[in-house]
Amino acid sequence: MTQGILTDIDRFSTHDGPGIRTAIFFQGCPLRCAWCHSPETQPPLPVPVYRKMRCIGCLSCLHACPAGAISPPNTAPDNGEPPGLALNRELCARCLRCTQVCPTGAMAPSGRWRSLEEICELLSQDEAFYRNSGGGVTLSGGEILMQASFAEAVLLECRARGIHTAIETCGYGSTEDLLRLAALSDLIYYDVKLLDPEKHRQYTGVDNRLILHNLEALAQTRRDIVVRIPCIPGVNDSPGEIRATAAHVRSLGLTRLELLPYNGAAPAKYEWVFRDYPLPALREREASYYEGLREIVRGQGLDAPQFSRQEDKES
Ligand code: SF4
Ligand code: SF4
């Protein structure tokens, strides 16, 4: 059976490409962007995700954990919130038994295996919405290149049904896989975080040479790629950095560069996975700041569309 691990399936999305879409989010990402809005999608296999507000404190998860990774909090916070559990990530073996016994869904797996047949069933239910709205299916993540075979199977199924397809990628993966998936996609969103290799490594954990190489390889096959920069205040959103990236995009013969504004809500999710947000608190920029950056992009001869999705694409 063809299967993949997905963190979410968002039906009737209007933020992930044209029209009404089904956005399919893959578990696993090779990058560790310091600003990532979806840290629960990063590990290649599902991890426990804890939503404190749903917890009734029954401690079933604690008793079910074979590794002794879960412990009750020592003290209740004085802000009126429930105290919440603690989880030692070093001890956690990711067996997910805690998620199986939780009566409220407060402790839940970040992702689960889904079969191609399940996806096909959803496509059958929603095909009329795609047709009537000019929509389709978008594969996102995490990073789809981590599960390229499953992504390919879904895209082939969409193609067979005449459904519009889009992919979102960080470009860090096999060039061969990327080109194969791109050939099955009507629309490609490609993230470029930083041109500076040292800064890229510092903030994402990986070198950017493969990402830039893959973008170049892709640009040789088609020009309609939408390059996107997740703009992170003080990290990569200075006018000079945006200008340099725009010039690079233009040098590849591409024409579209989309700026994704920083979302100040990103840190909240780190509590769900028992992690601290890696960056200091950052302030969101004014809309006028982004308009100025878009002017810079246009000044490089590129189309700078308004962002299509602002809430969570800084991964
Ligand atoms: S997933 Fe981790 S915390 Fe949950 S039961 Fe398994 S070892 Fe314990
Ligand atoms: S099993 Fe669920 S509700 Fe009970 S303490 Fe654990 S997370 Fe909270």
Short mmCIF file of C-alpha atoms and ligand atoms in Angstrom, two decimals:
data_model
loop_
_atom_site.label_atom_id
_atom_site.label_comp_id
_atom_site.label_asym_id
_atom_site.label_seq_id
_atom_site.Cartn_x
_atom_site.Cartn_y
_atom_site.Cartn_z
CA MET A 1 0.00 0.00 0.00
CA THR A 2 1.31 3.47 -0.84
CA GLN A 3 1.46 5.52 2.34
CA GLY A 4 2.90 8.74 3.69
CA ILE A 5 3.11 10.43 7.08
CA LEU A 6 1.05 13.60 7.12
CA THR A 7 0.68 16.20 9.84
CA ASP A 8 -2.53 17.66 8.47
CA ILE A 9 -4.92 17.81 5.57
CA ASP A 10 -6.56 21.19 5.19
CA ARG A 11 -9.64 20.91 3.01
CA PHE A 12 -11.15 24.05 1.53
CA SER A 13 -7.97 26.07 1.96
CA THR A 14 -7.88 29.41 0.19
CA HIS A 15 -4.27 30.27 1.15
CA ASP A 16 -2.15 27.69 -0.63
CA GLY A 17 -2.57 28.63 -4.27
CA PRO A 18 -5.46 29.61 -6.54
CA GLY A 19 -9.06 28.74 -5.79
CA ILE A 20 -10.31 26.33 -3.18
CA ARG A 21 -7.66 23.72 -2.44
CA THR A 22 -6.83 20.69 -0.41
CA ALA A 23 -3.52 21.40 1.29
CA ILE A 24 -1.66 18.26 2.32
CA PHE A 25 1.09 18.72 4.90
CA PHE A 26 3.95 16.22 5.06
CA GLN A 27 5.77 15.22 8.23
CA GLY A 28 9.53 15.77 8.27
CA CYS A 29 11.86 18.57 7.25
CA PRO A 30 15.65 18.56 6.76
CA LEU A 31 15.91 22.19 7.88
CA ARG A 32 15.69 23.55 11.39
CA CYS A 33 14.76 27.15 10.72
CA ALA A 34 15.03 29.13 13.94
CA TRP A 35 11.72 30.87 13.15
CA CYS A 36 9.82 27.75 12.06
CA HIS A 37 6.12 28.13 12.66
CA SER A 38 5.45 24.39 12.71
CA PRO A 39 8.14 22.73 14.84
CA GLU A 40 5.98 19.63 15.24
CA THR A 41 6.42 18.92 11.52
CA GLN A 42 10.24 18.86 11.64
CA PRO A 43 11.00 15.32 12.91
CA PRO A 44 10.75 12.63 10.22
CA LEU A 45 8.45 10.54 12.43
CA PRO A 46 5.52 11.73 14.55
CA VAL A 47 6.18 13.13 18.02
CA PRO A 48 3.77 13.80 20.89
CA VAL A 49 2.18 17.24 20.70
CA TYR A 50 0.70 18.62 23.91
CA ARG A 51 -2.10 21.15 24.00
CA LYS A 52 -2.24 22.19 27.60
CA MET A 53 -5.67 23.78 27.45
CA ARG A 54 -7.23 20.42 26.63
CA CYS A 55 -5.49 18.59 29.50
CA ILE A 56 -7.61 17.50 32.48
CA GLY A 57 -4.60 16.33 34.49
CA CYS A 58 -5.61 12.66 34.68
CA LEU A 59 -1.96 11.57 34.28
CA SER A 60 -2.87 8.56 32.12
CA CYS A 61 -0.10 9.56 29.73
CA LEU A 62 2.45 9.70 32.55
CA HIS A 63 1.56 6.19 33.71
CA ALA A 64 1.58 4.82 30.15
CA CYS A 65 5.01 6.17 29.30
CA PRO A 66 7.57 3.32 29.38
CA ALA A 67 10.49 5.75 29.37
CA GLY A 68 9.49 7.87 32.34
CA ALA A 69 9.70 10.91 30.08
CA ILE A 70 6.57 12.67 31.37
CA SER A 71 6.37 14.37 34.72
CA PRO A 72 3.80 16.60 36.36
CA PRO A 73 4.77 20.21 36.89
CA ASN A 74 6.19 21.13 40.25
CA THR A 75 4.09 24.22 40.71
CA ALA A 76 1.00 25.72 39.14
CA PRO A 77 1.58 28.98 37.29
CA ASP A 78 -0.10 32.02 38.82
CA ASN A 79 -1.63 33.18 35.54
CA GLY A 80 -4.82 31.15 35.88
CA GLU A 81 -3.78 28.59 33.27
CA PRO A 82 -3.74 24.86 34.06
CA PRO A 83 -0.25 23.81 35.21
CA GLY A 84 0.56 21.48 32.33
CA LEU A 85 2.93 18.55 32.07
CA ALA A 86 6.64 18.45 31.39
CA LEU A 87 8.26 16.06 28.91
CA ASN A 88 11.93 15.20 28.80
CA ARG A 89 12.70 15.04 25.07
CA GLU A 90 15.98 13.26 25.70
CA LEU A 91 14.15 10.38 27.36
CA CYS A 92 11.22 10.26 24.95
CA ALA A 93 11.41 7.25 22.60
CA ARG A 94 8.54 8.55 20.45
CA CYS A 95 6.51 5.41 20.94
CA LEU A 96 3.34 7.56 21.13
CA ARG A 97 1.74 5.42 23.86
CA CYS A 98 0.95 8.62 25.75
CA THR A 99 -1.16 9.78 22.81
CA GLN A 100 -3.07 6.53 22.70
CA VAL A 101 -4.33 6.76 26.28
CA CYS A 102 -5.11 10.46 26.47
CA PRO A 103 -8.91 10.80 26.86
CA THR A 104 -9.14 14.38 25.60
CA GLY A 105 -6.67 14.54 22.73
CA ALA A 106 -4.48 16.91 24.72
CA MET A 107 -1.53 14.63 23.96
CA ALA A 108 -1.72 13.73 20.28
CA PRO A 109 0.67 12.58 17.57
CA SER A 110 2.02 15.30 15.28
CA GLY A 111 1.32 13.17 12.25
CA ARG A 112 0.01 9.82 11.12
CA TRP A 113 0.28 7.42 8.24
CA ARG A 114 -2.27 8.08 5.50
CA SER A 115 -2.80 5.87 2.49
CA LEU A 116 -3.10 7.00 -1.10
CA GLU A 117 -6.59 5.51 -1.05
CA GLU A 118 -7.59 7.89 1.76
CA ILE A 119 -6.29 10.83 -0.22
CA CYS A 120 -8.13 9.65 -3.33
CA GLU A 121 -11.36 9.49 -1.34
CA LEU A 122 -10.93 13.14 -0.34
CA LEU A 123 -10.14 14.14 -3.91
CA SER A 124 -13.32 12.46 -5.10
CA GLN A 125 -15.35 14.36 -2.51
CA ASP A 126 -13.81 17.75 -3.32
CA GLU A 127 -13.26 17.63 -7.07
CA ALA A 128 -16.35 19.74 -7.75
CA PHE A 129 -14.99 22.52 -5.49
CA TYR A 130 -11.70 22.54 -7.38
CA ARG A 131 -13.47 22.72 -10.72
CA ASN A 132 -15.85 25.50 -9.72
CA SER A 133 -13.21 27.67 -8.03
CA GLY A 134 -10.16 27.08 -10.21
CA GLY A 135 -8.55 25.32 -7.26
CA GLY A 136 -6.78 22.03 -6.74
CA VAL A 137 -4.31 20.28 -4.48
CA THR A 138 -1.20 21.71 -2.79
CA LEU A 139 1.50 19.55 -1.25
CA SER A 140 3.33 21.27 1.58
CA GLY A 141 5.19 20.50 4.76
CA GLY A 142 7.34 19.88 6.56
CA GLU A 143 9.14 19.18 3.33
CA ILE A 144 7.66 17.08 0.54
CA LEU A 145 11.11 15.98 -0.67
CA MET A 146 11.44 13.95 2.55
CA GLN A 147 8.67 11.70 1.21
CA ALA A 148 9.13 12.14 -2.52
CA SER A 149 7.62 8.79 -3.53
CA PHE A 150 4.37 9.47 -1.73
CA ALA A 151 4.26 13.03 -3.06
CA GLU A 152 4.74 11.68 -6.56
CA ALA A 153 1.93 9.15 -6.10
CA VAL A 154 -0.48 11.90 -4.98
CA LEU A 155 0.53 14.19 -7.85
CA LEU A 156 0.12 11.38 -10.40
CA GLU A 157 -3.36 10.70 -9.05
CA CYS A 158 -4.24 14.39 -9.36
CA ARG A 159 -2.91 14.50 -12.89
CA ALA A 160 -4.97 11.47 -13.85
CA ARG A 161 -8.07 13.30 -12.59
CA GLY A 162 -7.18 16.61 -14.24
CA ILE A 163 -6.77 18.37 -10.87
CA HIS A 164 -4.52 21.46 -10.66
CA THR A 165 -1.41 20.75 -8.56
CA ALA A 166 0.94 22.94 -6.56
CA ILE A 167 3.98 22.11 -4.45
CA GLU A 168 5.76 24.09 -1.74
CA THR A 169 9.38 23.19 -1.13
CA CYS A 170 12.49 24.39 0.67
CA GLY A 171 14.51 22.81 -2.14
CA TYR A 172 16.78 20.83 0.15
CA GLY A 173 16.70 17.32 -1.25
CA SER A 174 17.49 15.18 -4.26
CA THR A 175 17.61 17.20 -7.49
CA GLU A 176 16.19 14.24 -9.36
CA ASP A 177 13.23 13.98 -6.99
CA LEU A 178 12.60 17.71 -7.18
CA LEU A 179 12.56 17.77 -10.97
CA ARG A 180 10.28 14.73 -11.07
CA LEU A 181 7.77 16.32 -8.69
CA ALA A 182 8.02 19.66 -10.45
CA ALA A 183 7.17 18.02 -13.77
CA LEU A 184 3.89 16.89 -12.21
CA SER A 185 3.09 20.32 -10.71
CA ASP A 186 1.27 23.23 -12.29
CA LEU A 187 2.62 25.66 -9.71
CA ILE A 188 5.83 25.64 -7.66
CA TYR A 189 6.52 27.71 -4.55
CA TYR A 190 10.23 27.64 -3.75
CA ASP A 191 11.64 29.11 -0.53
CA VAL A 192 14.93 30.98 -0.48
CA LYS A 193 15.70 31.99 3.07
CA LEU A 194 19.18 33.48 2.90
CA LEU A 195 21.86 33.88 0.26
CA ASP A 196 24.68 34.18 2.77
CA PRO A 197 25.90 30.57 3.32
CA GLU A 198 27.14 31.12 6.85
CA LYS A 199 23.98 32.86 7.96
CA HIS A 200 21.94 30.16 6.27
CA ARG A 201 23.72 27.48 8.23
CA GLN A 202 23.40 29.47 11.43
CA TYR A 203 19.66 29.97 11.13
CA THR A 204 18.50 26.79 9.35
CA GLY A 205 21.12 24.23 10.35
CA VAL A 206 22.10 23.38 6.75
CA ASP A 207 24.22 24.72 3.92
CA ASN A 208 22.32 26.58 1.20
CA ARG A 209 24.38 25.34 -1.77
CA LEU A 210 22.04 22.45 -2.53
CA ILE A 211 19.00 24.74 -2.32
CA LEU A 212 20.51 27.28 -4.72
CA HIS A 213 21.75 24.53 -7.03
CA ASN A 214 18.28 22.96 -7.16
CA LEU A 215 16.65 26.30 -7.87
CA GLU A 216 19.03 26.82 -10.76
CA ALA A 217 18.33 23.32 -12.08
CA LEU A 218 14.60 23.94 -11.82
CA ALA A 219 14.87 27.34 -13.49
CA GLN A 220 16.42 25.63 -16.51
CA THR A 221 13.26 23.60 -16.97
CA ARG A 222 10.65 26.32 -16.44
CA ARG A 223 10.28 30.03 -15.64
CA ASP A 224 6.99 30.14 -13.77
CA ILE A 225 8.41 29.31 -10.34
CA VAL A 226 7.28 31.53 -7.46
CA VAL A 227 10.31 32.15 -5.25
CA ARG A 228 9.39 33.09 -1.70
CA ILE A 229 11.30 34.69 1.15
CA PRO A 230 9.96 34.19 4.65
CA CYS A 231 10.92 37.60 6.00
CA ILE A 232 12.31 37.39 9.53
CA PRO A 233 12.93 40.75 11.23
CA GLY A 234 16.61 41.43 11.67
CA VAL A 235 17.61 38.08 10.15
CA ASN A 236 17.01 38.35 6.41
CA ASP A 237 14.66 41.25 5.75
CA SER A 238 16.98 44.20 5.30
CA PRO A 239 16.54 46.11 2.04
CA GLY A 240 20.04 45.04 0.97
CA GLU A 241 19.36 41.34 1.49
CA ILE A 242 16.03 41.49 -0.30
CA ARG A 243 17.65 43.35 -3.20
CA ALA A 244 20.43 40.77 -3.46
CA THR A 245 17.98 37.86 -3.46
CA ALA A 246 15.80 39.58 -6.04
CA ALA A 247 18.84 40.13 -8.26
CA HIS A 248 19.75 36.46 -7.93
CA VAL A 249 16.24 35.36 -8.84
CA ARG A 250 16.28 37.62 -11.88
CA SER A 251 19.68 36.27 -12.94
CA LEU A 252 18.09 32.81 -13.15
CA GLY A 253 15.49 34.10 -15.60
CA LEU A 254 12.67 33.86 -13.05
CA THR A 255 10.09 36.60 -12.71
CA ARG A 256 8.19 36.23 -9.42
CA LEU A 257 9.36 36.85 -5.88
CA GLU A 258 6.90 36.78 -3.02
CA LEU A 259 7.67 38.16 0.43
CA LEU A 260 6.09 36.39 3.38
CA PRO A 261 5.71 38.68 6.40
CA TYR A 262 6.86 37.44 9.79
CA ASN A 263 4.15 36.02 12.00
CA GLY A 264 4.58 36.93 15.66
CA ALA A 265 2.43 33.98 16.75
CA ALA A 266 5.13 31.48 15.75
CA PRO A 267 6.64 31.02 19.25
CA ALA A 268 3.38 29.76 20.77
CA LYS A 269 3.63 26.34 19.15
CA TYR A 270 6.98 25.52 20.74
CA GLU A 271 5.25 24.89 24.04
CA TRP A 272 3.27 22.14 22.28
CA VAL A 273 6.46 20.20 21.59
CA PHE A 274 8.21 21.02 24.87
CA ARG A 275 10.78 23.29 23.26
CA ASP A 276 11.89 26.87 23.73
CA TYR A 277 11.55 29.19 20.75
CA PRO A 278 15.08 29.52 19.35
CA LEU A 279 14.90 33.25 18.56
CA PRO A 280 14.41 36.20 20.90
CA ALA A 281 10.95 37.79 20.74
CA LEU A 282 10.69 39.53 17.38
CA ARG A 283 8.27 42.30 16.54
CA GLU A 284 6.13 42.06 13.45
CA ARG A 285 6.88 44.71 10.83
CA GLU A 286 4.36 47.28 9.69
CA ALA A 287 2.64 46.59 6.38
CA SER A 288 4.37 49.68 4.98
CA TYR A 289 7.77 48.06 5.58
CA TYR A 290 6.82 45.15 3.33
CA GLU A 291 5.45 47.50 0.71
CA GLY A 292 8.89 49.14 0.67
CA LEU A 293 10.54 45.76 0.21
CA ARG A 294 8.15 44.89 -2.60
CA GLU A 295 9.14 48.13 -4.31
CA ILE A 296 12.75 46.97 -4.13
CA VAL A 297 11.78 43.66 -5.70
CA ARG A 298 9.89 45.44 -8.46
CA GLY A 299 12.91 47.66 -8.95
CA GLN A 300 14.82 44.52 -9.91
CA GLY A 301 12.29 43.90 -12.67
CA LEU A 302 10.37 41.17 -10.85
CA ASP A 303 6.72 40.69 -10.12
CA ALA A 304 6.22 41.07 -6.35
CA PRO A 305 2.74 39.79 -5.60
CA GLN A 306 1.04 40.32 -2.26
CA PHE A 307 1.75 37.30 -0.12
CA SER A 308 -0.74 34.51 -0.61
CA ARG A 309 -0.39 33.19 2.90
CA GLN A 310 0.85 35.09 5.90
CA GLU A 311 0.06 32.99 8.91
CA ASP A 312 2.44 30.08 8.79
CA LYS A 313 4.79 29.88 5.90
CA GLU A 314 7.98 30.84 7.65
CA SER A 315 9.28 27.33 7.70
S1 SF4 B 1 6.04 9.10 23.02
FE1 SF4 B 1 7.63 9.66 24.52
S2 SF4 B 1 6.49 10.60 26.20
FE2 SF4 B 1 4.99 9.48 24.96
S3 SF4 B 1 4.85 7.45 25.93
FE3 SF4 B 1 6.38 7.27 24.31
S4 SF4 B 1 8.33 7.67 25.33
FE4 SF4 B 1 6.73 8.42 26.68
S1 SF4 B 2 -3.59 11.77 29.39
FE1 SF4 B 2 -4.14 13.64 28.31
S2 SF4 B 2 -5.60 14.69 29.69
FE2 SF4 B 2 -4.54 13.12 30.91
S3 SF4 B 2 -2.80 14.23 31.82
FE3 SF4 B 2 -2.05 13.30 29.91
S4 SF4 B 2 -2.31 14.92 28.39
FE4 SF4 B 2 -3.56 15.51 30.15
#
